[in-house]
């Protein structure tokens, strides 16, 4: 069988191909990033990040670029392929981890598990093992996850606001001793000056984050970025308008949650319920 001919010499990896096409279309048209900003309304830095592969942008900006270049629907099709690429989600999460270490403040809503920054080694081990990790790889990932906690342990630790769905406190580990340790850790974290913890009890009603873990970071340059995650995918959100919408939704959920003092009391009540259970 003859070898497959290379037609364009361009990348076949969806995210890289999308970034390549953006750069080629702009340079062929003779536009600068500032000219795109003036014509389309999004910032030059946003277009630069898309062309550099750091961001995919959203469908609105991609549709606008398609119309600007007369390529409809080529760019949107490439964008959809890039968004569906599994490696894309891993890359976005790695970038989120990098930004997390730089953040000057953090806030999060957790649907069913404690935030990674507040997980004990025992919880992290069982959670990662449930995802299929084992042996040396499992221990390596446990160490990495627990190592993230240093973000909150340093002398000038950033403020961290957390909303926990009650599901987080009811979805116990199989090892009751490890589970007690996790609940004790959450109760202790709630007393730290840089951590504000809320519990959203069952019966609080439907809201915009029912099935979505949402994490927000405020960065040293004043920008806020978000990372959203559900059972099938995760997405790093950097477009200011989208982050703002998510932030308003988060604030609405916070208004439904218990205050910090009530939330710590709630966690301690849950802890009392498991205090006498024998370990497995």
Tab-separated table of C-alpha atoms in Angstrom:
chain	number	residue	atom	x	y	z
A	1	UNK	CA	0.000	0.000	0.000
A	2	UNK	CA	1.487	3.386	-0.923
A	3	UNK	CA	2.261	5.750	1.928
A	4	UNK	CA	-0.254	8.497	2.626
A	5	UNK	CA	0.660	11.714	0.875
A	6	UNK	CA	0.957	14.904	2.898
A	7	UNK	CA	-1.190	17.491	1.166
A	8	UNK	CA	-0.629	20.658	3.188
A	9	UNK	CA	2.163	19.881	5.620
A	10	UNK	CA	-0.001	21.347	8.395
A	11	UNK	CA	-0.635	19.743	11.759
A	12	UNK	CA	-3.246	16.990	12.006
A	13	UNK	CA	-3.647	17.578	15.751
A	14	UNK	CA	-6.947	19.525	16.090
A	15	UNK	CA	-5.846	22.240	18.505
A	16	UNK	CA	-2.588	22.979	16.671
A	17	UNK	CA	-4.316	22.951	13.302
A	18	UNK	CA	-6.902	25.441	14.551
A	19	UNK	CA	-4.147	27.797	15.799
A	20	UNK	CA	-2.208	27.410	12.513
A	21	UNK	CA	-5.224	28.298	10.399
A	22	UNK	CA	-5.920	31.385	12.501
A	23	UNK	CA	-2.359	32.644	12.033
A	24	UNK	CA	-2.314	31.889	8.301
A	25	UNK	CA	-5.659	33.542	7.627
A	26	UNK	CA	-4.672	36.692	9.501
A	27	UNK	CA	-1.254	37.037	7.875
A	28	UNK	CA	-2.681	36.321	4.407
A	29	UNK	CA	-5.244	39.076	4.917
A	30	UNK	CA	-2.580	41.440	6.250
A	31	UNK	CA	-4.336	42.063	9.571
A	32	UNK	CA	-2.516	42.785	12.809
A	33	UNK	CA	-3.875	41.589	16.153
A	34	UNK	CA	-4.770	45.196	16.966
A	35	UNK	CA	-6.707	45.496	13.713
A	36	UNK	CA	-8.702	42.394	14.619
A	37	UNK	CA	-9.424	43.964	18.006
A	38	UNK	CA	-10.696	47.144	16.352
A	39	UNK	CA	-12.872	45.322	13.810
A	40	UNK	CA	-14.279	42.430	15.870
A	41	UNK	CA	-14.282	43.814	19.395
A	42	UNK	CA	-12.341	41.131	21.278
A	43	UNK	CA	-8.935	42.021	22.718
A	44	UNK	CA	-5.720	41.576	20.754
A	45	UNK	CA	-4.366	39.400	23.588
A	46	UNK	CA	-7.342	37.021	23.164
A	47	UNK	CA	-6.583	36.586	19.465
A	48	UNK	CA	-2.896	36.161	20.278
A	49	UNK	CA	-3.622	33.377	22.776
A	50	UNK	CA	-5.821	31.592	20.264
A	51	UNK	CA	-3.112	31.755	17.620
A	52	UNK	CA	-0.521	30.611	20.156
A	53	UNK	CA	-2.607	27.613	21.204
A	54	UNK	CA	-3.107	28.794	24.807
A	55	UNK	CA	-6.857	29.302	24.310
A	56	UNK	CA	-9.541	28.085	21.920
A	57	UNK	CA	-11.879	30.996	22.555
A	58	UNK	CA	-15.630	30.536	22.344
A	59	UNK	CA	-18.036	29.862	19.466
A	60	UNK	CA	-19.018	33.530	19.173
A	61	UNK	CA	-15.489	34.759	18.500
A	62	UNK	CA	-14.818	31.841	16.115
A	63	UNK	CA	-17.984	32.580	14.136
A	64	UNK	CA	-16.957	36.232	13.925
A	65	UNK	CA	-13.534	35.218	12.587
A	66	UNK	CA	-15.167	32.893	10.044
A	67	UNK	CA	-17.269	35.792	8.766
A	68	UNK	CA	-14.312	38.182	8.779
A	69	UNK	CA	-12.183	35.860	6.666
A	70	UNK	CA	-15.052	34.505	4.542
A	71	UNK	CA	-14.324	30.930	5.634
A	72	UNK	CA	-17.686	29.968	7.188
A	73	UNK	CA	-17.937	27.313	8.613
A	74	UNK	CA	-14.322	26.105	8.373
A	75	UNK	CA	-12.967	27.709	11.557
A	76	UNK	CA	-16.016	26.726	13.600
A	77	UNK	CA	-15.642	23.134	12.373
A	78	UNK	CA	-11.957	23.084	13.378
A	79	UNK	CA	-12.878	24.634	16.738
A	80	UNK	CA	-15.461	21.893	17.384
A	81	UNK	CA	-12.891	19.203	16.560
A	82	UNK	CA	-10.371	20.815	18.903
A	83	UNK	CA	-12.947	21.031	21.703
A	84	UNK	CA	-13.796	17.332	21.257
A	85	UNK	CA	-10.148	16.194	21.372
A	86	UNK	CA	-9.488	14.378	24.720
A	87	UNK	CA	-5.911	15.687	24.857
A	88	UNK	CA	-7.346	19.194	24.798
A	89	UNK	CA	-8.916	18.738	28.239
A	90	UNK	CA	-5.678	17.431	29.770
A	91	UNK	CA	-3.786	20.406	28.369
A	92	UNK	CA	-6.358	22.872	29.687
A	93	UNK	CA	-6.215	21.278	33.135
A	94	UNK	CA	-2.404	21.463	33.179
A	95	UNK	CA	-2.635	25.144	32.323
A	96	UNK	CA	-5.190	25.621	35.108
A	97	UNK	CA	-2.784	23.985	37.580
A	98	UNK	CA	-0.039	26.393	36.509
A	99	UNK	CA	-2.334	29.382	37.003
A	100	UNK	CA	-3.545	28.041	40.361
A	101	UNK	CA	-0.020	28.305	41.751
A	102	UNK	CA	0.079	31.999	40.754
A	103	UNK	CA	-3.406	32.979	41.971
A	104	UNK	CA	-3.923	35.805	44.455
A	105	UNK	CA	-7.393	34.494	45.378
A	106	UNK	CA	-9.396	31.345	44.631
A	107	UNK	CA	-12.996	30.230	44.932
A	108	UNK	CA	-14.774	27.006	44.054
A	109	UNK	CA	-18.060	25.117	44.012
A	110	UNK	CA	-17.801	21.345	44.485
A	111	UNK	CA	-20.605	18.987	43.479
A	112	UNK	CA	-19.622	15.584	44.903
A	113	UNK	CA	-15.998	15.599	46.140
A	114	UNK	CA	-13.903	17.938	48.281
A	115	UNK	CA	-11.719	20.329	46.285
A	116	UNK	CA	-8.323	18.865	45.469
A	117	UNK	CA	-6.741	21.595	47.613
A	118	UNK	CA	-8.636	20.270	50.668
A	119	UNK	CA	-8.310	16.510	50.136
A	120	UNK	CA	-6.407	14.343	52.608
A	121	UNK	CA	-3.935	11.736	51.293
A	122	UNK	CA	-6.412	8.955	52.159
A	123	UNK	CA	-9.236	10.597	50.262
A	124	UNK	CA	-7.040	11.358	47.258
A	125	UNK	CA	-5.789	7.766	47.156
A	126	UNK	CA	-9.280	6.229	47.105
A	127	UNK	CA	-10.604	8.784	44.613
A	128	UNK	CA	-7.700	8.269	42.200
A	129	UNK	CA	-7.822	4.490	42.575
A	130	UNK	CA	-11.527	4.603	41.674
A	131	UNK	CA	-10.427	6.255	38.433
A	132	UNK	CA	-8.243	3.276	37.554
A	133	UNK	CA	-4.806	4.311	38.824
A	134	UNK	CA	-2.719	1.790	40.738
A	135	UNK	CA	0.793	1.042	41.946
A	136	UNK	CA	3.527	3.620	41.502
A	137	UNK	CA	1.430	5.830	39.247
A	138	UNK	CA	-1.275	6.010	41.916
A	139	UNK	CA	1.175	7.047	44.626
A	140	UNK	CA	2.762	9.597	42.322
A	141	UNK	CA	-0.606	11.207	41.622
A	142	UNK	CA	-1.561	11.170	45.317
A	143	UNK	CA	1.681	12.964	46.127
A	144	UNK	CA	1.046	15.499	43.372
A	145	UNK	CA	-2.509	16.198	44.531
A	146	UNK	CA	-1.569	16.562	48.172
A	147	UNK	CA	1.371	18.733	47.129
A	148	UNK	CA	-1.078	21.280	45.733
A	149	UNK	CA	-2.095	22.072	49.306
A	150	UNK	CA	1.091	24.081	49.773
A	151	UNK	CA	-0.714	26.861	47.877
A	152	UNK	CA	-2.829	27.320	51.016
A	153	UNK	CA	-0.126	26.573	53.588
A	154	UNK	CA	2.405	29.254	52.732
A	155	UNK	CA	2.907	32.380	54.811
A	156	UNK	CA	0.960	34.652	52.461
A	157	UNK	CA	-1.613	32.107	51.376
A	158	UNK	CA	-4.329	33.491	49.078
A	159	UNK	CA	-7.942	33.659	50.269
A	160	UNK	CA	-9.942	30.590	49.248
A	161	UNK	CA	-13.753	30.489	49.301
A	162	UNK	CA	-15.396	27.070	48.910
A	163	UNK	CA	-19.022	26.007	48.532
A	164	UNK	CA	-19.579	22.306	49.164
A	165	UNK	CA	-22.765	20.600	48.058
A	166	UNK	CA	-24.044	18.426	50.913
A	167	UNK	CA	-23.341	15.488	48.597
A	168	UNK	CA	-19.633	16.058	49.269
A	169	UNK	CA	-20.236	15.362	52.968
A	170	UNK	CA	-22.471	12.336	52.401
A	171	UNK	CA	-20.462	10.489	49.752
A	172	UNK	CA	-18.264	8.668	52.271
A	173	UNK	CA	-15.073	6.721	51.697
A	174	UNK	CA	-15.097	2.959	52.218
A	175	UNK	CA	-12.550	3.295	55.023
A	176	UNK	CA	-14.410	5.083	57.821
A	177	UNK	CA	-11.193	6.157	59.547
A	178	UNK	CA	-9.995	7.872	56.398
A	179	UNK	CA	-13.439	9.409	55.969
A	180	UNK	CA	-13.384	10.793	59.511
A	181	UNK	CA	-9.952	12.199	58.761
A	182	UNK	CA	-11.297	13.969	55.672
A	183	UNK	CA	-14.238	15.484	57.550
A	184	UNK	CA	-11.945	16.590	60.380
A	185	UNK	CA	-9.652	18.204	57.834
A	186	UNK	CA	-12.564	20.157	56.323
A	187	UNK	CA	-13.703	21.305	59.766
A	188	UNK	CA	-10.179	22.432	60.625
A	189	UNK	CA	-9.791	24.187	57.263
A	190	UNK	CA	-12.982	26.130	57.946
A	191	UNK	CA	-11.240	27.787	60.910
A	192	UNK	CA	-8.238	29.015	58.936
A	193	UNK	CA	-8.211	32.788	58.355
A	194	UNK	CA	-7.709	32.510	54.593
A	195	UNK	CA	-10.422	29.864	53.989
A	196	UNK	CA	-14.160	30.599	53.914
A	197	UNK	CA	-16.242	27.443	53.674
A	198	UNK	CA	-19.966	27.178	52.893
A	199	UNK	CA	-22.221	24.125	52.791
A	200	UNK	CA	-25.137	24.012	50.370
A	201	UNK	CA	-27.659	21.685	52.069
A	202	UNK	CA	-30.043	19.330	50.310
A	203	UNK	CA	-33.339	21.036	49.586
A	204	UNK	CA	-31.795	24.365	48.620
A	205	UNK	CA	-33.408	24.128	45.187
A	206	UNK	CA	-32.119	23.931	41.637
A	207	UNK	CA	-29.341	26.267	40.544
A	208	UNK	CA	-27.009	26.913	37.627
A	209	UNK	CA	-24.147	24.729	38.897
A	210	UNK	CA	-26.128	21.602	39.801
A	211	UNK	CA	-23.800	19.227	37.941
A	212	UNK	CA	-20.707	21.349	37.396
A	213	UNK	CA	-17.639	21.803	39.563
A	214	UNK	CA	-16.502	25.394	39.051
A	215	UNK	CA	-13.158	26.860	40.046
A	216	UNK	CA	-12.135	30.520	39.769
A	217	UNK	CA	-8.704	32.128	40.022
A	218	UNK	CA	-7.863	35.806	40.273
A	219	UNK	CA	-4.407	36.319	38.817
A	220	UNK	CA	-1.728	38.905	39.677
A	221	UNK	CA	-2.556	40.916	36.538
A	222	UNK	CA	-6.162	41.358	37.727
A	223	UNK	CA	-7.718	38.842	35.312
A	224	UNK	CA	-10.052	36.123	36.535
A	225	UNK	CA	-10.162	32.729	34.827
A	226	UNK	CA	-12.424	29.766	35.498
A	227	UNK	CA	-12.278	26.015	35.084
A	228	UNK	CA	-15.519	24.040	34.837
A	229	UNK	CA	-15.743	20.283	35.016
A	230	UNK	CA	-18.443	17.624	34.915
A	231	UNK	CA	-18.435	13.835	34.448
A	232	UNK	CA	-17.368	13.940	30.798
A	233	UNK	CA	-15.283	17.053	30.207
A	234	UNK	CA	-13.470	20.049	31.586
A	235	UNK	CA	-12.940	23.500	30.141
A	236	UNK	CA	-10.629	26.378	30.974
A	237	UNK	CA	-12.616	29.609	30.543
A	238	UNK	CA	-10.643	32.800	29.967
A	239	UNK	CA	-13.034	34.992	27.968
A	240	UNK	CA	-14.042	37.802	30.344
A	241	UNK	CA	-17.766	37.787	29.487
A	242	UNK	CA	-18.064	34.034	30.077
A	243	UNK	CA	-16.133	34.211	33.341
A	244	UNK	CA	-18.400	37.017	34.511
A	245	UNK	CA	-21.543	34.979	33.770
A	246	UNK	CA	-20.130	32.011	35.669
A	247	UNK	CA	-19.155	34.255	38.549
A	248	UNK	CA	-22.699	35.641	38.824
A	249	UNK	CA	-24.027	32.073	38.889
A	250	UNK	CA	-21.536	31.189	41.618
A	251	UNK	CA	-22.632	34.185	43.684
A	252	UNK	CA	-26.274	33.081	43.351
A	253	UNK	CA	-25.334	29.623	44.663
A	254	UNK	CA	-23.405	31.183	47.545
A	255	UNK	CA	-26.553	33.111	48.502
A	256	UNK	CA	-28.361	29.770	48.888
A	257	UNK	CA	-25.631	28.236	51.071
A	258	UNK	CA	-25.167	28.302	54.836
A	259	UNK	CA	-22.859	30.899	56.365
A	260	UNK	CA	-19.344	29.926	57.483
A	261	UNK	CA	-20.203	29.323	61.173
A	262	UNK	CA	-23.326	27.290	60.331
A	263	UNK	CA	-21.364	25.355	57.717
A	264	UNK	CA	-18.653	24.288	60.151
A	265	UNK	CA	-21.344	23.189	62.635
A	266	UNK	CA	-22.983	21.220	59.809
A	267	UNK	CA	-19.695	19.421	59.042
A	268	UNK	CA	-19.197	18.582	62.716
A	269	UNK	CA	-22.718	17.099	62.894
A	270	UNK	CA	-21.937	14.886	59.907
A	271	UNK	CA	-18.679	13.890	61.601
A	272	UNK	CA	-20.581	12.835	64.719
A	273	UNK	CA	-22.718	10.503	62.622
A	274	UNK	CA	-19.665	8.491	61.511
A	275	UNK	CA	-17.564	8.809	64.669
A	276	UNK	CA	-18.529	5.408	66.063
A	277	UNK	CA	-18.603	3.408	62.831
A	278	UNK	CA	-16.011	0.599	62.714
A	279	UNK	CA	-13.357	0.873	60.007
A	280	UNK	CA	-13.506	-1.619	57.148
